[in-house]
Structures are given as C-alpha cells and as structure tokens.
CSV table of C-alpha atoms in Angstrom, one decimal:
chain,number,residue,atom,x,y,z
G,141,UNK,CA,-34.1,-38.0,34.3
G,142,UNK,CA,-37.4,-35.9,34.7
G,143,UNK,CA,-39.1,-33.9,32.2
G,144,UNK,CA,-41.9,-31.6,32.3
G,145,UNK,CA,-45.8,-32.5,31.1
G,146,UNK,CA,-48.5,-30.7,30.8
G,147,UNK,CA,-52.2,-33.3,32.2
G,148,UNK,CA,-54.1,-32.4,29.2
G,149,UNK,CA,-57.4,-33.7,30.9
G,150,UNK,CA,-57.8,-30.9,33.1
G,151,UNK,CA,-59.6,-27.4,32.2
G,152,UNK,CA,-58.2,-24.4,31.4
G,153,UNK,CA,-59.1,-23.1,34.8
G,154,UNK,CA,-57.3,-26.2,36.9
G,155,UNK,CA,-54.0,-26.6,34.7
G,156,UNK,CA,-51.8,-28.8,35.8
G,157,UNK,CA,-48.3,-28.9,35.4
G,158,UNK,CA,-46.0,-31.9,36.6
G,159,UNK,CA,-42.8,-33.0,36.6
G,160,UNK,CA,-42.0,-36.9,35.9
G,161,UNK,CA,-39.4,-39.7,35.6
G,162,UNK,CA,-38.0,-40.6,32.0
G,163,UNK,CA,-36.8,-43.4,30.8
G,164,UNK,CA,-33.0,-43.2,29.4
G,165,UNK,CA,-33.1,-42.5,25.9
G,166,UNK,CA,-32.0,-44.9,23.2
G,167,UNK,CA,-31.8,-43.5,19.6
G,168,UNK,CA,-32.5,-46.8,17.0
G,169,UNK,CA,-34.2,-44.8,14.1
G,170,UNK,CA,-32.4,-43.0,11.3
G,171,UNK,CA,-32.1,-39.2,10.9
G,172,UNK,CA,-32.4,-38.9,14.8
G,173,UNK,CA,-30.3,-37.7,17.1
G,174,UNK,CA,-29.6,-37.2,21.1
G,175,UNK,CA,-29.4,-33.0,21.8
G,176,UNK,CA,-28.3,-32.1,25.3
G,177,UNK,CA,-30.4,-29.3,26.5
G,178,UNK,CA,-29.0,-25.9,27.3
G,179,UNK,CA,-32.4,-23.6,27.1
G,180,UNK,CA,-36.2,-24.4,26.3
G,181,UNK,CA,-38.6,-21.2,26.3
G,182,UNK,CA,-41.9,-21.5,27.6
G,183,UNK,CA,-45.0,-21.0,25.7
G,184,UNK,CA,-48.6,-21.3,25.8
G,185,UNK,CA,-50.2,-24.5,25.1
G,186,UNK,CA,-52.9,-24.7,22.8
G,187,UNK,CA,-55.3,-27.6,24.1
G,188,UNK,CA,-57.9,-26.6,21.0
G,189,UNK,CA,-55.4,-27.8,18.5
G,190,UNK,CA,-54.4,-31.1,20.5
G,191,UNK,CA,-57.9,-31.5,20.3
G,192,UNK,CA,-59.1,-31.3,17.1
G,193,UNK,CA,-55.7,-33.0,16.3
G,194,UNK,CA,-57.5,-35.5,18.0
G,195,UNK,CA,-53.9,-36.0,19.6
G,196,UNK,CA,-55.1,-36.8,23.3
G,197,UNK,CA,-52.9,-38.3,26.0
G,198,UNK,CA,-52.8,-38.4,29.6
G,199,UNK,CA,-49.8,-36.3,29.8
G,200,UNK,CA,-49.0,-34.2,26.9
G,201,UNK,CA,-44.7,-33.0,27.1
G,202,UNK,CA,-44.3,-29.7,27.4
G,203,UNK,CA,-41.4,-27.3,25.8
G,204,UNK,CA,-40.8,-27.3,22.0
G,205,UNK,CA,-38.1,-24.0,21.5
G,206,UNK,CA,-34.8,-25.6,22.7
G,207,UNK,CA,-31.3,-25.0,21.9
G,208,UNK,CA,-28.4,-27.4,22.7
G,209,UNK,CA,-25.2,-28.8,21.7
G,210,UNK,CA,-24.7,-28.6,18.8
G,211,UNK,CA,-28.2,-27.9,17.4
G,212,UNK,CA,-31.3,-25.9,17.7
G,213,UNK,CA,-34.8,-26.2,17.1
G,214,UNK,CA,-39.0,-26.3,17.4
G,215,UNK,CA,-40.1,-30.1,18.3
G,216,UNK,CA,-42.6,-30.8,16.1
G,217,UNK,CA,-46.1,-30.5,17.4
G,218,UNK,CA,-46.6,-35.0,18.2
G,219,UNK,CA,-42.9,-34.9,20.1
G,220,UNK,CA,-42.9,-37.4,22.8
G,221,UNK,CA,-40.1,-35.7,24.7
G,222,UNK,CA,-40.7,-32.6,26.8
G,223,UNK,CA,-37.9,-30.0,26.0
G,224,UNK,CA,-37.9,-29.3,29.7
G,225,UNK,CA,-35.7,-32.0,30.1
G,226,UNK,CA,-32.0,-32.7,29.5
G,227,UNK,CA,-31.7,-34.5,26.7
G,228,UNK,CA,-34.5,-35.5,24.1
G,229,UNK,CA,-34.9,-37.4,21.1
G,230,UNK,CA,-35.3,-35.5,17.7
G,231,UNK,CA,-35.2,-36.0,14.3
G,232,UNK,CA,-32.7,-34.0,12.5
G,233,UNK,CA,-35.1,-32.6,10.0
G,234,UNK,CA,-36.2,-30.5,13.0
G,235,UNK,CA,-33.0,-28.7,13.9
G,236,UNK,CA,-30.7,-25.9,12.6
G,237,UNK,CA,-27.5,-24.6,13.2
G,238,UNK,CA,-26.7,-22.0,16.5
G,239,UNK,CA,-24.5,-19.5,15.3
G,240,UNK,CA,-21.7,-19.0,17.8
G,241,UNK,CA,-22.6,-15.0,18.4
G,242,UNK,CA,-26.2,-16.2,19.6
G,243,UNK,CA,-26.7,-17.7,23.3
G,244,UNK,CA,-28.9,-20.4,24.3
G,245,UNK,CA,-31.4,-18.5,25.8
G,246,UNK,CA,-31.5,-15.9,23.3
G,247,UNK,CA,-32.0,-18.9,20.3
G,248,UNK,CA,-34.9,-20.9,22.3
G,249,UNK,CA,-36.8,-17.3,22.9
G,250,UNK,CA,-36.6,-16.1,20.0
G,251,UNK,CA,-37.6,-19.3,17.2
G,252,UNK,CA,-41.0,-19.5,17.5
G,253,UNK,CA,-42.0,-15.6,17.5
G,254,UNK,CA,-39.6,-15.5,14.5
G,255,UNK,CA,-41.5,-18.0,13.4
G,256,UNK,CA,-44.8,-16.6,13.3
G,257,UNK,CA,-43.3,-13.2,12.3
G,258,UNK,CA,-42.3,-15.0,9.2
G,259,UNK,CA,-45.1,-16.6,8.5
G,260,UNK,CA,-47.3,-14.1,8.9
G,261,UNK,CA,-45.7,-10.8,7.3
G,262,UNK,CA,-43.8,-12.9,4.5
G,263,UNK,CA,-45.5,-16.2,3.4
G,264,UNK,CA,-49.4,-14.5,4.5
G,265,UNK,CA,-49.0,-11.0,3.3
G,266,UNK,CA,-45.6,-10.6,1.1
G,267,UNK,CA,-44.7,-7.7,3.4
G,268,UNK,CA,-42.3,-5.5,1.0
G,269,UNK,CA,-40.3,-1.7,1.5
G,270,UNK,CA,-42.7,0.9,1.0
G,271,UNK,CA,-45.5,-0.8,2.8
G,272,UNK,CA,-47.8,0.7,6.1
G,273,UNK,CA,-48.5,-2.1,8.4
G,274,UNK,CA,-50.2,-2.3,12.0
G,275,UNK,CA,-49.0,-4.9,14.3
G,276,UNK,CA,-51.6,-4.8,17.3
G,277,UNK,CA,-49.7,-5.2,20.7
G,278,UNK,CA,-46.4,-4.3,19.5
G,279,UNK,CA,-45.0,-4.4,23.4
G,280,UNK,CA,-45.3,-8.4,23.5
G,281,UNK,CA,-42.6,-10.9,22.8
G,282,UNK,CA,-44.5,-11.6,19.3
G,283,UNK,CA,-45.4,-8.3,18.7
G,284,UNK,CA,-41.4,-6.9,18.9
G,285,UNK,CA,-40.0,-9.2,17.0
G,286,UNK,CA,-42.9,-8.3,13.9
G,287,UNK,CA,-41.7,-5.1,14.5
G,288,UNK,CA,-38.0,-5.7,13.5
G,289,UNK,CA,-39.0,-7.9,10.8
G,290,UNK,CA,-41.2,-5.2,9.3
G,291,UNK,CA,-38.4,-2.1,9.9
G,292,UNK,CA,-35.7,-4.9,8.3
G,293,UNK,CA,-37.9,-4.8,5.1
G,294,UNK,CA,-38.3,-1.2,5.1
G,295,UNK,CA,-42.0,-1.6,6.1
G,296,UNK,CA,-44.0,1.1,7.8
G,297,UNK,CA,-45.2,0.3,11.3
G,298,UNK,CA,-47.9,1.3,13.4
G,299,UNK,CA,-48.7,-0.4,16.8
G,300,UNK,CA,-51.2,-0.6,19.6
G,301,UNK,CA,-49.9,-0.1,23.1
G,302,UNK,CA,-52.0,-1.8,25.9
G,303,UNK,CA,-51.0,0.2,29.1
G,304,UNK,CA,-48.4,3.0,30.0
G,305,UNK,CA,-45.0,0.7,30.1
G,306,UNK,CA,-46.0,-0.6,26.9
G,307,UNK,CA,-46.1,2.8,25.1
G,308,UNK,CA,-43.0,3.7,26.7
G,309,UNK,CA,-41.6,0.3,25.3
G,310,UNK,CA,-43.0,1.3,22.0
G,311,UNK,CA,-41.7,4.4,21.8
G,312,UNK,CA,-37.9,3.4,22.5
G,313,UNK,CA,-37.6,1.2,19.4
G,314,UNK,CA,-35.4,2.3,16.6
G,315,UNK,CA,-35.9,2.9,13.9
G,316,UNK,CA,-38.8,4.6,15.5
G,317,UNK,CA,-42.5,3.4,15.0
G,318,UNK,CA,-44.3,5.8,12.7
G,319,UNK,CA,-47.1,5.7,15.3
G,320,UNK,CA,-48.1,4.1,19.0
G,321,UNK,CA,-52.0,3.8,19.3
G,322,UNK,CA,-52.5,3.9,23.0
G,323,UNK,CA,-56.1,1.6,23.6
G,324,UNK,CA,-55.7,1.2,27.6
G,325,UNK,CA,-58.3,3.9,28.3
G,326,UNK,CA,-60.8,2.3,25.4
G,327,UNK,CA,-61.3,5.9,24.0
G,328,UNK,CA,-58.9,5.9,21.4
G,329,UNK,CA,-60.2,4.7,17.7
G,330,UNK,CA,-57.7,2.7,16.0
G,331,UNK,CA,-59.6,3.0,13.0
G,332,UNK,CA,-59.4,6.9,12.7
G,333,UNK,CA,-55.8,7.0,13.5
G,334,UNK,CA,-54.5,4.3,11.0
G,335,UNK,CA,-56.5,6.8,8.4
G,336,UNK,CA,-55.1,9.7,9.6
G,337,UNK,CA,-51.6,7.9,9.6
G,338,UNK,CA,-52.3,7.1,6.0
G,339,UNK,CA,-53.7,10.1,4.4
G,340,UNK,CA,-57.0,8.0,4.4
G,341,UNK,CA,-55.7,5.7,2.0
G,342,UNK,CA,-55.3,2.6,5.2
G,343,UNK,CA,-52.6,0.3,5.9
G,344,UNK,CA,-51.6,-2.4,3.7
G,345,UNK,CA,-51.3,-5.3,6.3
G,346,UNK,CA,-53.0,-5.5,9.5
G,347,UNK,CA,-51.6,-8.3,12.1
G,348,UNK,CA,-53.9,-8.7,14.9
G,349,UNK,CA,-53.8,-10.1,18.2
G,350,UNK,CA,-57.3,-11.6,18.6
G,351,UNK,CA,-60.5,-8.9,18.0
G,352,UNK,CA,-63.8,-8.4,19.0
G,353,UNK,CA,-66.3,-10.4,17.1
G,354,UNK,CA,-69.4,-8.2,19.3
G,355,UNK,CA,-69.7,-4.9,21.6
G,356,UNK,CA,-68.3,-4.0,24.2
G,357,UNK,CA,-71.2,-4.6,26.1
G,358,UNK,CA,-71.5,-8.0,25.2
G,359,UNK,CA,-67.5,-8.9,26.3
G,360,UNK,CA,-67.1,-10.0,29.8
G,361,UNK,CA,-63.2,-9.8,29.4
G,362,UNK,CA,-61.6,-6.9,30.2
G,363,UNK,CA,-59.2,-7.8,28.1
G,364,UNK,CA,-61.1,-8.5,25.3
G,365,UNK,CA,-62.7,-4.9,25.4
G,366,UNK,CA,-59.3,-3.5,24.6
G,367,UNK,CA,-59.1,-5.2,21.3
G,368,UNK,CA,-60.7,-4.0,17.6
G,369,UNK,CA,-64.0,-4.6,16.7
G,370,UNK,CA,-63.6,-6.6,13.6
G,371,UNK,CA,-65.6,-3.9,11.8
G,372,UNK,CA,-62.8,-1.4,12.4
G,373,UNK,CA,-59.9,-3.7,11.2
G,374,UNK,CA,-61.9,-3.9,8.0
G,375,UNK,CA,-62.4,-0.1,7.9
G,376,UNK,CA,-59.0,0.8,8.6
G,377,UNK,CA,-57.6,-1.9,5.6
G,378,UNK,CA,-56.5,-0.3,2.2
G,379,UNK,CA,-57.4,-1.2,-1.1
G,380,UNK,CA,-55.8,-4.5,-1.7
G,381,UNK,CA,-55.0,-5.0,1.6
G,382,UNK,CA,-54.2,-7.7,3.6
G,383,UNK,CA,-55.5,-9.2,7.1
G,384,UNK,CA,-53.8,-11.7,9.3
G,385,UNK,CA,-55.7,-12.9,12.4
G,386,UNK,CA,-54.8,-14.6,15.3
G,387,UNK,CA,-58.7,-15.2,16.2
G,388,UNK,CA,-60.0,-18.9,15.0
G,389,UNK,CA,-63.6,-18.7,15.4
G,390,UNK,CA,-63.3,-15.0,13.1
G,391,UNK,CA,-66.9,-14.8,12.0
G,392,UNK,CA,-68.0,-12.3,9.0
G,393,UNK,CA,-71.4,-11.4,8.1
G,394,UNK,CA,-71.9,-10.7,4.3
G,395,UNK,CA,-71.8,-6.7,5.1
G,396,UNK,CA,-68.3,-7.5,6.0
G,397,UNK,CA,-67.5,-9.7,2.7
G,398,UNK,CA,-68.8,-7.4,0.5
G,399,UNK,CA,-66.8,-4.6,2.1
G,400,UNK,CA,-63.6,-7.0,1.9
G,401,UNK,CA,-64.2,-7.6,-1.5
G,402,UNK,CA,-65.1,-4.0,-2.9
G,403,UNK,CA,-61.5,-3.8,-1.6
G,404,UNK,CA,-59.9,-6.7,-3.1
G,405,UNK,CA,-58.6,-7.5,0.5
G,406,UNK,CA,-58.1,-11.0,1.6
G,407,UNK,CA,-58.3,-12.5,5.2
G,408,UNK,CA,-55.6,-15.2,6.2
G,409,UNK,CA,-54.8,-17.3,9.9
G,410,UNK,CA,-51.8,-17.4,11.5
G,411,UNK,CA,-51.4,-21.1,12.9
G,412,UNK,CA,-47.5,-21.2,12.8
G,413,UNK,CA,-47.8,-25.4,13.1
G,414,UNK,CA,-48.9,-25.6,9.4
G,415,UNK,CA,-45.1,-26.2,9.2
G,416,UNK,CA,-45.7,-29.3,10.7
G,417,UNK,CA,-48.6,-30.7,9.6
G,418,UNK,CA,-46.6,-31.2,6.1
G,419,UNK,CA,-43.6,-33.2,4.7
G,420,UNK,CA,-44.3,-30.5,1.8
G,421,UNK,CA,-43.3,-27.6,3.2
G,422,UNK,CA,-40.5,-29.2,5.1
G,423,UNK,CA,-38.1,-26.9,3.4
G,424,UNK,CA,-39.8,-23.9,3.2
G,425,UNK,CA,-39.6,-24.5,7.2
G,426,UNK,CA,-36.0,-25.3,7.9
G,427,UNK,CA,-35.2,-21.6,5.7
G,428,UNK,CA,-37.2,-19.9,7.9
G,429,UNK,CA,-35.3,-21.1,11.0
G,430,UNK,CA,-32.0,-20.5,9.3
G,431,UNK,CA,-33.0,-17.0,8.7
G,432,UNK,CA,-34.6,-16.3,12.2
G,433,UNK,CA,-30.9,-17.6,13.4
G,434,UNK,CA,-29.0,-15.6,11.1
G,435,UNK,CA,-30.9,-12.1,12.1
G,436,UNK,CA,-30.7,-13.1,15.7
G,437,UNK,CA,-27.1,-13.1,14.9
G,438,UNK,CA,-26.9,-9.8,13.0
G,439,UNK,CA,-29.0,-8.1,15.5
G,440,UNK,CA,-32.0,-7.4,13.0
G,441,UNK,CA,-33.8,-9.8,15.8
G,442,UNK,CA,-33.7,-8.3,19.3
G,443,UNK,CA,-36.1,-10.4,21.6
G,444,UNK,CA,-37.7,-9.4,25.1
G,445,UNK,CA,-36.4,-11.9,27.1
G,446,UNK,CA,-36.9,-12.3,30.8
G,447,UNK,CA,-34.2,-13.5,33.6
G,448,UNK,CA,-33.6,-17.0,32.7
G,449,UNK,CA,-35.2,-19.2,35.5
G,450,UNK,CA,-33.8,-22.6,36.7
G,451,UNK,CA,-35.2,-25.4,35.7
G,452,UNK,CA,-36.7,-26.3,39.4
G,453,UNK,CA,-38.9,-23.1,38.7
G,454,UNK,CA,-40.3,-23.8,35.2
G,455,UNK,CA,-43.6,-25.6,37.0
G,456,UNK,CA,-45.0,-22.3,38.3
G,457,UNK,CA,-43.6,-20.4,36.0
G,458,UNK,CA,-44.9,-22.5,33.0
G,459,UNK,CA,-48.5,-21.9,34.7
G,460,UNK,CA,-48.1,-18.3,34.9
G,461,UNK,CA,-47.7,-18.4,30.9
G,462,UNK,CA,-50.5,-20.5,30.2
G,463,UNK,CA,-52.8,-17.7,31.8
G,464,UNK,CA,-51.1,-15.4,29.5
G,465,UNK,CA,-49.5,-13.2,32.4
G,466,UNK,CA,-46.3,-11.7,32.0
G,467,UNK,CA,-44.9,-9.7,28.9
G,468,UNK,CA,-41.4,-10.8,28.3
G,469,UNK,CA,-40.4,-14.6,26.9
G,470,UNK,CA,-39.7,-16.7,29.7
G,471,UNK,CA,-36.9,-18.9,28.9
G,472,UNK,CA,-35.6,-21.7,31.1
G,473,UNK,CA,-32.1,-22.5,31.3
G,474,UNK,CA,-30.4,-25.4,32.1
C-alpha cells in the first residue's frame, strides 16, 4: 500500500513529492480506528511550522482533509499516515460524522477552509448580523467559503478581486457582495473604497490574505505588490475594529500602535492548527467540524472545487499547489 510524502529536507524551490511503500496497518491503541479513504484534498504545506515545531523528518506524510467510510476528518498536524493513501490510522477524537446529502469530495474540500473561516470570523472577531467586513481575495477556495459564512450571519461583505475571472466570480455570488475591489491594475485604493462603502465610518473586520509590510518599490513579487500596505488595512479599520492576518512576520512601528489603539482595534493571527496544539480546546474543535458538515449539508457552504483527480495524479498535482497556482480546491479521489 503506498502513500504520499512530502521530503521535508528540500527547499521551497526543489519540492519534492514521492510516493512510497506502507506497511499494513495494525490498530493496538484505544480510541483509534482504521478509515478507508474515499477523498483527501490537497493543500499547501507549511514547512515554517514543521520547523519551529521542531517536527523534522526525512519524509513528512502528506494529506490531512479526508473523508471515508464511515468518518471524516483533519489529521492532526504530527499524523504518521499520509491521507493520500487508502487506509490510515486515526484517533477517533479527530473525526466527525459525513452527512449522507454531502459527497466525499465535497467534505475533504471543504473542512479545512471551514475551518479557518470559523476560526477566524467567529472565535477571532465574533463576526455578528449587522456587521461590514472585507475578506481580501474573495475568489479563492478560503476566500468563498468566508464569504458564505459572513452572508449566513447576516454580515456585510466587501472583497478584493485579483484579476478579471475573479471579479466575474465575485460578482455571481448571492446574496450579492456589497462591493468587489478590483486590485489587478494596482490603481485602485482599497482604503478609499472601504470608506466610501462605509460612509467613512470603516469596516468592522478585516481578513487579509498576506499584506505588504514595505512599498511597492521595495517588493520583488508581483504578487505581493497586489496586496495592502499594512498602513491602509489600519486606515480602512473602524472604531473598535477588528484585524485578522494571515501574515506571520506582521511587523508594526509604534505610529501604527498608536493608531490601532486611538481605535481600540485589536490585531489577531489566523494559524487554524491552534486546534491541535491543545487537548483544551479539543471540543471547541470537533463543534466546529460538526458545523462545517452540517452547512455543507444545508448548502450555506458551497466550495470551489476542481475535477477530482485520480490518485496516480496527486504527485504533480500536489506540487502545483505547493507553488500556490491554481484557484479552485483540488481534491483527490480514490
């Protein structure tokens, strides 16, 4: 039986995907139990948490959002067994209930956006009705499903396109989004039209997707000269207001602190594997996967799912998602 790994000791510019041998699995501990495979979604890896998790092996598995008989689940962040593979080993603490309505593809790609969504417009910033919030790069698999989360609790929205299709994309949902920001040509100023959305007042939660901690001039990426400056995020937040980043080395200069704080607005990280990093919160956890299910279900939840790809296929494709290319969740079905 084969399984997918990911060789940790190469760079990010030489990643290296491979497929090897398993040995049968034998389940001898309590509370775990054998789950036959159906889909596992791809996702990017992040080698900076392995890291300083100091969790460093010569072949790390690769694939945590599964769904199988009877069960689905996220394998926690030290899993031995690759969810690319057909059956793994997981403890039961892990898992929730499919509900019949929901395929296997559609459960595996849409847990860990739910996920973050969760834990970033619920448990972060106690998104309520009545609300104005701007989800940067509304288009991508994360971005949508923020999007229905925030219209389920009769939230405002406001959203960043990247490119043409992705406006288009915006522009399609329903309820509709109050308004699509389009930053491809790098003239707009998201700034100025989260005020002007607002009456001047600013939004009340701001979920980013990475900013730009100097100028333009000073980014290399292209891609990175598309995002905020971290001085217009600030701007743009209301009194009160609240800021979820996706950026880890955010730095603020005291200008920027004193700004935050004539506001009263606090600045919070979304790293969705807190989850797992605690026994504590163990339960907090398995709610929200219940509730991810239960809107996927319902159709609050309506993920941006790509063909499903055999599992012969998941190598390249897997590598194609670690460079961040490709909009839709790729999910891999078996």
């Amino acid at each position: 039986m084969k399984g997918l790994y990911f060789q940790q000791s190469s760079t990010d510019e030489e990643i290296t995907f491979v497929f090897q041998e398993r040995e049968n699995l034998l389940v001898t501990e309590d509370n775990f139990v054998k789950l036959q495979v159906k889909a596992c979604a791809l996702s990017q890896i992040n080698t900076k948490l392995l890291a300083e998790m100091k969790m460093k092996k010569d072949f790390f598995p690769v694939g945590r959002e599964i769904a199988g008989i009877v069960l689905d689940g996220i394998l926690p962040l030290d899993s031995e067994d690759p969810g690319f593979c057909e059956v793994v080993r997981v403890h039961e603490h892990y898992l929730v209930h499919k509900p019949e309505k929901v395929t296997w593809t559609e459960a595996a790609g849409t847990i860990q956006d739910g996920v973050r969504a969760y834990t970033a417009l619920h448990y972060l910033s106690h998104l309520s009705a009545g609300k104005s919030v701007l989800i940067m790069d509304g288009a991508s698999a994360f971005g949508t499903i923020a999007i229905q989360l925030a219209h389920h609790r009769g939230a405002k929205v406001i959203s960043t396109a990247c490119s043409l299709e992705d406006k288009q994309c915006l522009e399609r949902f329903r309820p509709p989004i109050a308004r699509v920001i389009d930053v491809s040509n790098g003239k707009v100023h998201v700034a100025e039209s989260c005020l002007e959305e607002t009456g001047g007042l600013g939004v009340d939660i701001v979920l980013d997707a990475g900013v730009r901690l100097y100028s333009k001039d000073d980014e290399p990426d292209v891609k990175s000269q598309l995002l905020p400056h971290k001085h217009d995020i600030i701007t743009l937040l209301g009194v009160g207001g609240h800021w979820i980043t996706t950026e880890e080395n955010l730095q603020l200069d005291p200008p920027d602190s004193h700004c935050l704080f004539l506001k009263g607005a606090t600045v919070a990280f979304l790293n969705d594997e807190v989850w797992n990093l605690s026994n504590v919160q163990q339960g907090k956890y398995l709610c929200i996967l219940k509730d991810v299910m239960e809107k996927l279900s319902t159709g609050v939840f309506r993920p941006q799912l790509d063909e499903p790809i055999p599992l012969y296929e998941a190598k390249v494709s897997m590598e194609a998602v670690q460079k961040n290319q490709g909009r839709k969740k790729q999910v891999v079905q078996f």
